Amino acid sequence: MSTVSHVINRTRFVSPAKARVVNDAIAAMGYQPNELARSLKVASTNSVGLAISAISNPYFTDIICAVEAECARLGLMVFLSDTQEDPDRELSVVRAFHQRRVDGVILAPSGAPQRAIDYLAEKKLPCVLIDRFADDRFDQIGVENQSSMRALIDHVASFGHKRIGYIAGQPGLATTRERIEAFHSSLAANGLALLPHYVSPENVDTASATASTHAILSLPSPPTALVTGNNMTTIGAVRAIRERGLSIPGDISLAGFDDFEWADCFEPRLTLVAQPCAEIGRQAAALLSARIASSGLKPQAVRLQATLHARESCGRPA
Amino acid sequence: MSTVSHVINRTRFVSPAKARVVNDAIAAMGYQPNELARSLKVASTNSVGLAISAISNPYFTDIICAVEAECARLGLMVFLSDTQEDPDRELSVVRAFHQRRVDGVILAPSGAPQRAIDYLAEKKLPCVLIDRFADDRFDQIGVENQSSMRALIDHVASFGHKRIGYIAGQPGLATTRERIEAFHSSLAANGLALLPHYVSPENVDTASATASTHAILSLPSPPTALVTGNNMTTIGAVRAIRERGLSIPGDISLAGFDDFEWADCFEPRLTLVAQPCAEIGRQAAALLSARIASSGLKPQAVRLQATLHARESCGRPA
DNA sequence: CATCGAAGCGATTGCGCAAACGTTTCGATG
DNA sequence: CATCGAAACGTTTGCGCAATCGCTTCGATG
C-alpha cells in the first residue's frame, strides 16, 4: 500500500500509530528500498558519472576524491570510469552513463572530446567539464593557466635565467595549448627570447618527457632552466636530469606545474604550481548539482587561482 | 513490441528485414536503452560498489585504477565511495550500494568493519575484501605480510643494524597487526632483540608518524634503522628525520612498505616493498565477477607476493 | 489439398516503486 | 441528525524493459 511509501519518504502525513507499525515491519524484515525501481518511477537516480581521462594521475586522484566527498554530502553516488584519454572510450563511457540514467556527468575531456560532448549536448545531459576547457555549451572549471605560468616564469627569470625551456603536456588539450601560449607571453613579458627548439610541445607520459628533456639538454646551447607543464613531465624531466648527472639547481633550475603531497621529500624540494584540486572537485560537483536542479542556468566557465610554491629547485644560472 | 528487445539483445532469431527496420528506427530516434528498467526486470545491474577506506591514498588509488580497468573489461560499472575509515560511513555506503542493487561489492574494510560485513553477509551480497583480512566468510585478497617484512628486516640487518625501530600503520587493521607480528618474528629470525619503545604501534596519518618518529629518535639509545609500515608512515618518518637534520642513510637507515612511482626521485632513493596493487585490484574484480556468476564457490583468501626494491636508503650503522 | 510443425513475431505481464486518484472515517456545523 | 469537508489511508497505474505465451504464416509431406 502507498502508506509505506509515504512513511519511508515522509511525503505525506501518516498517523504515528500506523507509521510505527510500518517501521516495525520494515525493521523486522530487513527491508531495503529498491533504488532502481524508485529511480525508474521518479526519473532521477541520484547518481552522477565521473569520467576521468587518467584515474591514476595524482592530479585527478585529488579531484576524484573531492568530487566523491562533495557528492556524498549531496546524497549522490558516483560512477567512476577511466577514458584513458581515448575518444572512443570516452564516448562509450558517456553512453554507458546515459544508459544508466545518471543525473549528470563530470568529464575531464580527452584530446578529441567532440563526439562525447556532442552526445551529452544532444541528450541534454547535465555536465561539467573539468581541467580542460572544451566546449562552452557546458559549465567548465579549471585553473588560471596564464597567471600561473606567468608566476612560474617570473620566478625563474628572477634568478637571472635567459635561456628557459619548456616541456609541455599532452597534445590536443586546451590546458597544454594555453600553457604554451602563456609560456610565450610570459617570456616576452620578462624581455626574454623564445629560443629555437626550446619548447617540447607534446609529451604523453613520463617516458616521453624524459626523452624530450634529453633532446633539449642536448642542444648546442641548452637552457639553464626548465619549466614543466604537468606532474608527469616534471618527473620525466627530473629523471633525465639525473641520468645526465646534472644537479638541481646547481647545473640547471627546474620548476613546473602540479604540486604533490610529497614534493617536500624530493631533494631538492621542487618549486611547483599547486592547483586547487580539492576546490576544483568540490565546485565541479556543486555546479553539477545546481545544473541538475535547474537546467535553465547559462553555462559558466570558472577559472581558479593556483599558487606557486617556491622551494629550492631554482637558482642562479651556472 | 518484444521484437525490438530481441533485436537489441540478440536473444532470438529475427528476420534480417525486420531487424533492419528496427535498427534504423533506433538510429533515427537516437534511442538508448534504459538500463534501470532492464536491471529491474532481470535483477542484475552489471554494476559493483567499490568502498575504499581512503581514496586519496596512492596505494588505494592504484587498486581503484586496476579494479576499474578490469571491471570495464568485464562490462561492469563501478560505484566509488570513500568510507574515510569510519565504520558508520562504511555501513551506510554498503547500504547505499545494496539499495542500488549492485551485483557485488569490493571493500577495503575499516578498523571496525563488523557491522558492514554482517550486513553484506545477511543480504547475501557477493563481496571481496581487499588489503585487510577481516572475515573469512568472504573472498579476501591482500599481500603476504610475513615474508615481506622478513625481506625488509633481513635487508636492514644485513648492513649490521642491531637496533631497528618500527613505525606501524593504523590501529585496528589486520595489516597493521600482521606486520607488527612479522616485525617481531623477523627480528628474532635475525637474532635481534626487540628493544623497549622501539615499536610505535598506531599512526593514523603522516603527522602522527612524524610525531612517533621524533619520539623514537628521542629515546636515550635510539634505533640506527627505521622500518615503516606503509606509505603514510614512510613520509612521516622522512619528514621527522629531515627535521632533525639527520641524513639517510648516513645517520639513519630507512626502509618500509609501499612503493610509489616517484620513489626513485627521492634523495636518496628509498628502499621499499612494492605491493602488486594492479594485481590486487585486477584479481579482486575477477574474483568478484566469478562469485557473482556462481555464489556456491567457497571463499578463498589470496595472498600476493610483494617485491623488495632495494635502493639506497639503507647503509651501515653510524 | 488437408495436416502439421517450425519459423517468425506480437500481446501481455510483472519487476518495485511513486504518485494520482478514490475511498473511508469522523468530528464539526447548521 | 443530516451534511460536509478534511484527515487518513487504500487502489491502481505506469515507469521501460525482458521474457513468457500464444498467434500467424508458410513450406513440406502424405
mmCIF file with all atom_site columns, N, CA and C in Angstrom, chain A residues 144-190:
data_model
loop_
_atom_site.group_PDB
_atom_site.id
_atom_site.type_symbol
_atom_site.label_atom_id
_atom_site.label_alt_id
_atom_site.label_comp_id
_atom_site.label_asym_id
_atom_site.label_entity_id
_atom_site.label_seq_id
_atom_site.pdbx_PDB_ins_code
_atom_site.Cartn_x
_atom_site.Cartn_y
_atom_site.Cartn_z
_atom_site.occupancy
_atom_site.B_iso_or_equiv
_atom_site.pdbx_formal_charge
_atom_site.auth_seq_id
_atom_site.auth_comp_id
_atom_site.auth_asym_id
_atom_site.auth_atom_id
_atom_site.pdbx_PDB_model_num
ATOM 1   N N  . GLU A 1 144 ? 43.595 28.829 -13.644 1.00 0.00 ? 144 GLU A N  1
ATOM 2   C CA . GLU A 1 144 ? 44.059 30.016 -14.349 1.00 0.00 ? 144 GLU A CA 1
ATOM 3   C C  . GLU A 1 144 ? 45.462 29.742 -14.892 1.00 0.00 ? 144 GLU A C  1
ATOM 4   N N  . ASN A 1 145 ? 45.550 29.377 -16.173 1.00 0.00 ? 145 ASN A N  1
ATOM 5   C CA . ASN A 1 145 ? 46.854 28.966 -16.698 1.00 0.00 ? 145 ASN A CA 1
ATOM 6   C C  . ASN A 1 145 ? 47.794 30.136 -16.976 1.00 0.00 ? 145 ASN A C  1
ATOM 7   N N  . GLN A 1 146 ? 47.214 31.197 -17.511 1.00 0.00 ? 146 GLN A N  1
ATOM 8   C CA . GLN A 1 146 ? 48.018 32.358 -17.889 1.00 0.00 ? 146 GLN A CA 1
ATOM 9   C C  . GLN A 1 146 ? 48.808 32.892 -16.689 1.00 0.00 ? 146 GLN A C  1
ATOM 10  N N  . SER A 1 147 ? 48.105 33.216 -15.624 1.00 0.00 ? 147 SER A N  1
ATOM 11  C CA . SER A 1 147 ? 48.771 33.836 -14.480 1.00 0.00 ? 147 SER A CA 1
ATOM 12  C C  . SER A 1 147 ? 49.702 32.850 -13.768 1.00 0.00 ? 147 SER A C  1
ATOM 13  N N  . SER A 1 148 ? 49.331 31.555 -13.800 1.00 0.00 ? 148 SER A N  1
ATOM 14  C CA . SER A 1 148 ? 50.178 30.563 -13.144 1.00 0.00 ? 148 SER A CA 1
ATOM 15  C C  . SER A 1 148 ? 51.524 30.456 -13.856 1.00 0.00 ? 148 SER A C  1
ATOM 16  N N  . MET A 1 149 ? 51.440 30.374 -15.181 1.00 0.00 ? 149 MET A N  1
ATOM 17  C CA . MET A 1 149 ? 52.676 30.277 -15.953 1.00 0.00 ? 149 MET A CA 1
ATOM 18  C C  . MET A 1 149 ? 53.506 31.548 -15.772 1.00 0.00 ? 149 MET A C  1
ATOM 19  N N  . ARG A 1 150 ? 52.801 32.657 -15.734 1.00 0.00 ? 150 ARG A N  1
ATOM 20  C CA . ARG A 1 150 ? 53.496 33.934 -15.566 1.00 0.00 ? 150 ARG A CA 1
ATOM 21  C C  . ARG A 1 150 ? 54.276 33.953 -14.244 1.00 0.00 ? 150 ARG A C  1
ATOM 22  N N  . ALA A 1 151 ? 53.636 33.469 -13.185 1.00 0.00 ? 151 ALA A N  1
ATOM 23  C CA . ALA A 1 151 ? 54.293 33.423 -11.878 1.00 0.00 ? 151 ALA A CA 1
ATOM 24  C C  . ALA A 1 151 ? 55.534 32.532 -11.932 1.00 0.00 ? 151 ALA A C  1
ATOM 25  N N  . LEU A 1 152 ? 55.375 31.432 -12.636 1.00 0.00 ? 152 LEU A N  1
ATOM 26  C CA . LEU A 1 152 ? 56.473 30.469 -12.781 1.00 0.00 ? 152 LEU A CA 1
ATOM 27  C C  . LEU A 1 152 ? 57.666 31.115 -13.494 1.00 0.00 ? 152 LEU A C  1
ATOM 28  N N  . ILE A 1 153 ? 57.379 31.739 -14.637 1.00 0.00 ? 153 ILE A N  1
ATOM 29  C CA . ILE A 1 153 ? 58.453 32.338 -15.441 1.00 0.00 ? 153 ILE A CA 1
ATOM 30  C C  . ILE A 1 153 ? 59.080 33.523 -14.710 1.00 0.00 ? 153 ILE A C  1
ATOM 31  N N  . ASP A 1 154 ? 58.223 34.322 -14.087 1.00 0.00 ? 154 ASP A N  1
ATOM 32  C CA . ASP A 1 154 ? 58.757 35.443 -13.311 1.00 0.00 ? 154 ASP A CA 1
ATOM 33  C C  . ASP A 1 154 ? 59.738 34.931 -12.253 1.00 0.00 ? 154 ASP A C  1
ATOM 34  N N  . HIS A 1 155 ? 59.319 33.853 -11.584 1.00 0.00 ? 155 HIS A N  1
ATOM 35  C CA . HIS A 1 155 ? 60.166 33.278 -10.533 1.00 0.00 ? 155 HIS A CA 1
ATOM 36  C C  . HIS A 1 155 ? 61.506 32.819 -11.112 1.00 0.00 ? 155 HIS A C  1
ATOM 37  N N  . VAL A 1 156 ? 61.425 32.053 -12.185 1.00 0.00 ? 156 VAL A N  1
ATOM 38  C CA . VAL A 1 156 ? 62.652 31.519 -12.782 1.00 0.00 ? 156 VAL A CA 1
ATOM 39  C C  . VAL A 1 156 ? 63.534 32.655 -13.290 1.00 0.00 ? 156 VAL A C  1
ATOM 40  N N  . ALA A 1 157 ? 62.909 33.602 -13.962 1.00 0.00 ? 157 ALA A N  1
ATOM 41  C CA . ALA A 1 157 ? 63.674 34.713 -14.551 1.00 0.00 ? 157 ALA A CA 1
ATOM 42  C C  . ALA A 1 157 ? 64.342 35.557 -13.461 1.00 0.00 ? 157 ALA A C  1
ATOM 43  N N  . SER A 1 158 ? 63.700 35.595 -12.291 1.00 0.00 ? 158 SER A N  1
ATOM 44  C CA . SER A 1 158 ? 64.244 36.440 -11.216 1.00 0.00 ? 158 SER A CA 1
ATOM 45  C C  . SER A 1 158 ? 65.645 35.979 -10.786 1.00 0.00 ? 158 SER A C  1
ATOM 46  N N  . PHE A 1 159 ? 65.985 34.731 -11.109 1.00 0.00 ? 159 PHE A N  1
ATOM 47  C CA . PHE A 1 159 ? 67.324 34.241 -10.772 1.00 0.00 ? 159 PHE A CA 1
ATOM 48  C C  . PHE A 1 159 ? 68.350 34.617 -11.846 1.00 0.00 ? 159 PHE A C  1
ATOM 49  N N  . GLY A 1 160 ? 67.866 35.234 -12.916 1.00 0.00 ? 160 GLY A N  1
ATOM 50  C CA . GLY A 1 160 ? 68.773 35.671 -13.960 1.00 0.00 ? 160 GLY A CA 1
ATOM 51  C C  . GLY A 1 160 ? 68.856 34.752 -15.165 1.00 0.00 ? 160 GLY A C  1
ATOM 52  N N  . HIS A 1 161 ? 67.953 33.776 -15.227 1.00 0.00 ? 161 HIS A N  1
ATOM 53  C CA . HIS A 1 161 ? 67.994 32.865 -16.383 1.00 0.00 ? 161 HIS A CA 1
ATOM 54  C C  . HIS A 1 161 ? 67.542 33.583 -17.646 1.00 0.00 ? 161 HIS A C  1
ATOM 55  N N  . LYS A 1 162 ? 68.269 33.374 -18.730 1.00 0.00 ? 162 LYS A N  1
ATOM 56  C CA . LYS A 1 162 ? 67.902 33.947 -20.026 1.00 0.00 ? 162 LYS A CA 1
ATOM 57  C C  . LYS A 1 162 ? 67.436 32.853 -20.977 1.00 0.00 ? 162 LYS A C  1
ATOM 58  N N  . ARG A 1 163 ? 67.893 31.644 -20.726 1.00 0.00 ? 163 ARG A N  1
ATOM 59  C CA . ARG A 1 163 ? 67.555 30.540 -21.631 1.00 0.00 ? 163 ARG A CA 1
ATOM 60  C C  . ARG A 1 163 ? 66.692 29.528 -20.882 1.00 0.00 ? 163 ARG A C  1
ATOM 61  N N  . ILE A 1 164 ? 65.383 29.662 -21.109 1.00 0.00 ? 164 ILE A N  1
ATOM 62  C CA . ILE A 1 164 ? 64.412 28.815 -20.403 1.00 0.00 ? 164 ILE A CA 1
ATOM 63  C C  . ILE A 1 164 ? 63.679 27.913 -21.382 1.00 0.00 ? 164 ILE A C  1
ATOM 64  N N  . GLY A 1 165 ? 63.678 26.633 -21.096 1.00 0.00 ? 165 GLY A N  1
ATOM 65  C CA . GLY A 1 165 ? 62.988 25.678 -21.969 1.00 0.00 ? 165 GLY A CA 1
ATOM 66  C C  . GLY A 1 165 ? 61.675 25.235 -21.341 1.00 0.00 ? 165 GLY A C  1
ATOM 67  N N  . TYR A 1 166 ? 60.815 24.660 -22.172 1.00 0.00 ? 166 TYR A N  1
ATOM 68  C CA . TYR A 1 166 ? 59.513 24.231 -21.662 1.00 0.00 ? 166 TYR A CA 1
ATOM 69  C C  . TYR A 1 166 ? 59.167 22.829 -22.137 1.00 0.00 ? 166 TYR A C  1
ATOM 70  N N  . ILE A 1 167 ? 58.860 21.978 -21.183 1.00 0.00 ? 167 ILE A N  1
ATOM 71  C CA . ILE A 1 167 ? 58.421 20.615 -21.508 1.00 0.00 ? 167 ILE A CA 1
ATOM 72  C C  . ILE A 1 167 ? 56.911 20.578 -21.299 1.00 0.00 ? 167 ILE A C  1
ATOM 73  N N  . ALA A 1 168 ? 56.173 20.635 -22.405 1.00 0.00 ? 168 ALA A N  1
ATOM 74  C CA . ALA A 1 168 ? 54.717 20.743 -22.327 1.00 0.00 ? 168 ALA A CA 1
ATOM 75  C C  . ALA A 1 168 ? 54.055 19.378 -22.126 1.00 0.00 ? 168 ALA A C  1
ATOM 76  N N  . GLY A 1 169 ? 52.758 19.427 -21.916 1.00 0.00 ? 169 GLY A N  1
ATOM 77  C CA . GLY A 1 169 ? 51.995 18.202 -21.648 1.00 0.00 ? 169 GLY A CA 1
ATOM 78  C C  . GLY A 1 169 ? 51.426 17.551 -22.890 1.00 0.00 ? 169 GLY A C  1
ATOM 79  N N  . GLN A 1 170 ? 50.283 16.939 -22.738 1.00 0.00 ? 170 GLN A N  1
ATOM 80  C CA . GLN A 1 170 ? 49.726 16.129 -23.815 1.00 0.00 ? 170 GLN A CA 1
ATOM 81  C C  . GLN A 1 170 ? 49.137 16.963 -24.942 1.00 0.00 ? 170 GLN A C  1
ATOM 82  N N  . PRO A 1 171 ? 49.342 16.495 -26.164 1.00 0.00 ? 171 PRO A N  1
ATOM 83  C CA . PRO A 1 171 ? 48.830 17.216 -27.332 1.00 0.00 ? 171 PRO A CA 1
ATOM 84  C C  . PRO A 1 171 ? 47.304 17.217 -27.342 1.00 0.00 ? 171 PRO A C  1
ATOM 85  N N  . GLY A 1 172 ? 46.749 18.276 -27.863 1.00 0.00 ? 172 GLY A N  1
ATOM 86  C CA . GLY A 1 172 ? 45.293 18.312 -28.053 1.00 0.00 ? 172 GLY A CA 1
ATOM 87  C C  . GLY A 1 172 ? 44.544 18.962 -26.911 1.00 0.00 ? 172 GLY A C  1
ATOM 88  N N  . LEU A 1 173 ? 45.147 19.020 -25.741 1.00 0.00 ? 173 LEU A N  1
ATOM 89  C CA . LEU A 1 173 ? 44.428 19.555 -24.595 1.00 0.00 ? 173 LEU A CA 1
ATOM 90  C C  . LEU A 1 173 ? 44.490 21.080 -24.547 1.00 0.00 ? 173 LEU A C  1
ATOM 91  N N  . ALA A 1 174 ? 43.378 21.669 -24.182 1.00 0.00 ? 174 ALA A N  1
ATOM 92  C CA . ALA A 1 174 ? 43.332 23.119 -24.032 1.00 0.00 ? 174 ALA A CA 1
ATOM 93  C C  . ALA A 1 174 ? 44.396 23.562 -23.037 1.00 0.00 ? 174 ALA A C  1
ATOM 94  N N  . THR A 1 175 ? 44.498 22.786 -21.968 1.00 0.00 ? 175 THR A N  1
ATOM 95  C CA . THR A 1 175 ? 45.485 23.077 -20.933 1.00 0.00 ? 175 THR A CA 1
ATOM 96  C C  . THR A 1 175 ? 46.882 23.223 -21.532 1.00 0.00 ? 175 THR A C  1
ATOM 97  N N  . THR A 1 176 ? 47.229 22.270 -22.362 1.00 0.00 ? 176 THR A N  1
ATOM 98  C CA . THR A 1 176 ? 48.557 22.279 -22.979 1.00 0.00 ? 176 THR A CA 1
ATOM 99  C C  . THR A 1 176 ? 48.746 23.510 -23.846 1.00 0.00 ? 176 THR A C  1
ATOM 100 N N  . ARG A 1 177 ? 47.759 23.788 -24.690 1.00 0.00 ? 177 ARG A N  1
ATOM 101 C CA . ARG A 1 177 ? 47.845 24.955 -25.570 1.00 0.00 ? 177 ARG A CA 1
ATOM 102 C C  . ARG A 1 177 ? 47.962 26.249 -24.777 1.00 0.00 ? 177 ARG A C  1
ATOM 103 N N  . GLU A 1 178 ? 47.073 26.375 -23.805 1.00 0.00 ? 178 GLU A N  1
ATOM 104 C CA . GLU A 1 178 ? 47.071 27.620 -23.019 1.00 0.00 ? 178 GLU A CA 1
ATOM 105 C C  . GLU A 1 178 ? 48.404 27.848 -22.329 1.00 0.00 ? 178 GLU A C  1
ATOM 106 N N  . ARG A 1 179 ? 48.961 26.779 -21.817 1.00 0.00 ? 179 ARG A N  1
ATOM 107 C CA . ARG A 1 179 ? 50.224 26.947 -21.087 1.00 0.00 ? 179 ARG A CA 1
ATOM 108 C C  . ARG A 1 179 ? 51.364 27.276 -22.026 1.00 0.00 ? 179 ARG A C  1
ATOM 109 N N  . ILE A 1 180 ? 51.317 26.705 -23.224 1.00 0.00 ? 180 ILE A N  1
ATOM 110 C CA . ILE A 1 180 ? 52.365 27.040 -24.197 1.00 0.00 ? 180 ILE A CA 1
ATOM 111 C C  . ILE A 1 180 ? 52.270 28.518 -24.572 1.00 0.00 ? 180 ILE A C  1
ATOM 112 N N  . GLU A 1 181 ? 51.047 28.953 -24.851 1.00 0.00 ? 181 GLU A N  1
ATOM 113 C CA . GLU A 1 181 ? 50.868 30.380 -25.169 1.00 0.00 ? 181 GLU A CA 1
ATOM 114 C C  . GLU A 1 181 ? 51.329 31.254 -24.014 1.00 0.00 ? 181 GLU A C  1
ATOM 115 N N  . ALA A 1 182 ? 50.942 30.844 -22.819 1.00 0.00 ? 182 ALA A N  1
ATOM 116 C CA . ALA A 1 182 ? 51.326 31.621 -21.641 1.00 0.00 ? 182 ALA A CA 1
ATOM 117 C C  . ALA A 1 182 ? 52.835 31.623 -21.465 1.00 0.00 ? 182 ALA A C  1
ATOM 118 N N  . PHE A 1 183 ? 53.458 30.528 -21.843 1.00 0.00 ? 183 PHE A N  1
ATOM 119 C CA . PHE A 1 183 ? 54.920 30.453 -21.761 1.00 0.00 ? 183 PHE A CA 1
ATOM 120 C C  . PHE A 1 183 ? 55.519 31.517 -22.674 1.00 0.00 ? 183 PHE A C  1
ATOM 121 N N  . HIS A 1 184 ? 55.005 31.562 -23.903 1.00 0.00 ? 184 HIS A N  1
ATOM 122 C CA . HIS A 1 184 ? 55.480 32.576 -24.857 1.00 0.00 ? 184 HIS A CA 1
ATOM 123 C C  . HIS A 1 184 ? 55.318 33.980 -24.293 1.00 0.00 ? 184 HIS A C  1
ATOM 124 N N  . SER A 1 185 ? 54.097 34.294 -23.884 1.00 0.00 ? 185 SER A N  1
ATOM 125 C CA . SER A 1 185 ? 53.821 35.667 -23.465 1.00 0.00 ? 185 SER A CA 1
ATOM 126 C C  . SER A 1 185 ? 54.578 36.023 -22.192 1.00 0.00 ? 185 SER A C  1
ATOM 127 N N  . SER A 1 186 ? 54.787 35.028 -21.331 1.00 0.00 ? 186 SER A N  1
ATOM 128 C CA . SER A 1 186 ? 55.496 35.314 -20.083 1.00 0.00 ? 186 SER A CA 1
ATOM 129 C C  . SER A 1 186 ? 56.979 35.570 -20.329 1.00 0.00 ? 186 SER A C  1
ATOM 130 N N  . LEU A 1 187 ? 57.524 34.835 -21.298 1.00 0.00 ? 187 LEU A N  1
ATOM 131 C CA . LEU A 1 187 ? 58.912 35.113 -21.683 1.00 0.00 ? 187 LEU A CA 1
ATOM 132 C C  . LEU A 1 187 ? 59.008 36.558 -22.159 1.00 0.00 ? 187 LEU A C  1
ATOM 133 N N  . ALA A 1 188 ? 58.095 36.885 -23.063 1.00 0.00 ? 188 ALA A N  1
ATOM 134 C CA . ALA A 1 188 ? 58.094 38.239 -23.630 1.00 0.00 ? 188 ALA A CA 1
ATOM 135 C C  . ALA A 1 188 ? 57.972 39.287 -22.527 1.00 0.00 ? 188 ALA A C  1
ATOM 136 N N  . ALA A 1 189 ? 57.080 39.027 -21.589 1.00 0.00 ? 189 ALA A N  1
ATOM 137 C CA . ALA A 1 189 ? 56.866 39.981 -20.504 1.00 0.00 ? 189 ALA A CA 1
ATOM 138 C C  . ALA A 1 189 ? 58.129 40.184 -19.687 1.00 0.00 ? 189 ALA A C  1
ATOM 139 N N  . ASN A 1 190 ? 58.991 39.180 -19.684 1.00 0.00 ? 190 ASN A N  1
ATOM 140 C CA . ASN A 1 190 ? 60.259 39.302 -18.955 1.00 0.00 ? 190 ASN A CA 1
ATOM 141 C C  . ASN A 1 190 ? 61.401 39.727 -19.876 1.00 0.00 ? 190 ASN A C  1
#
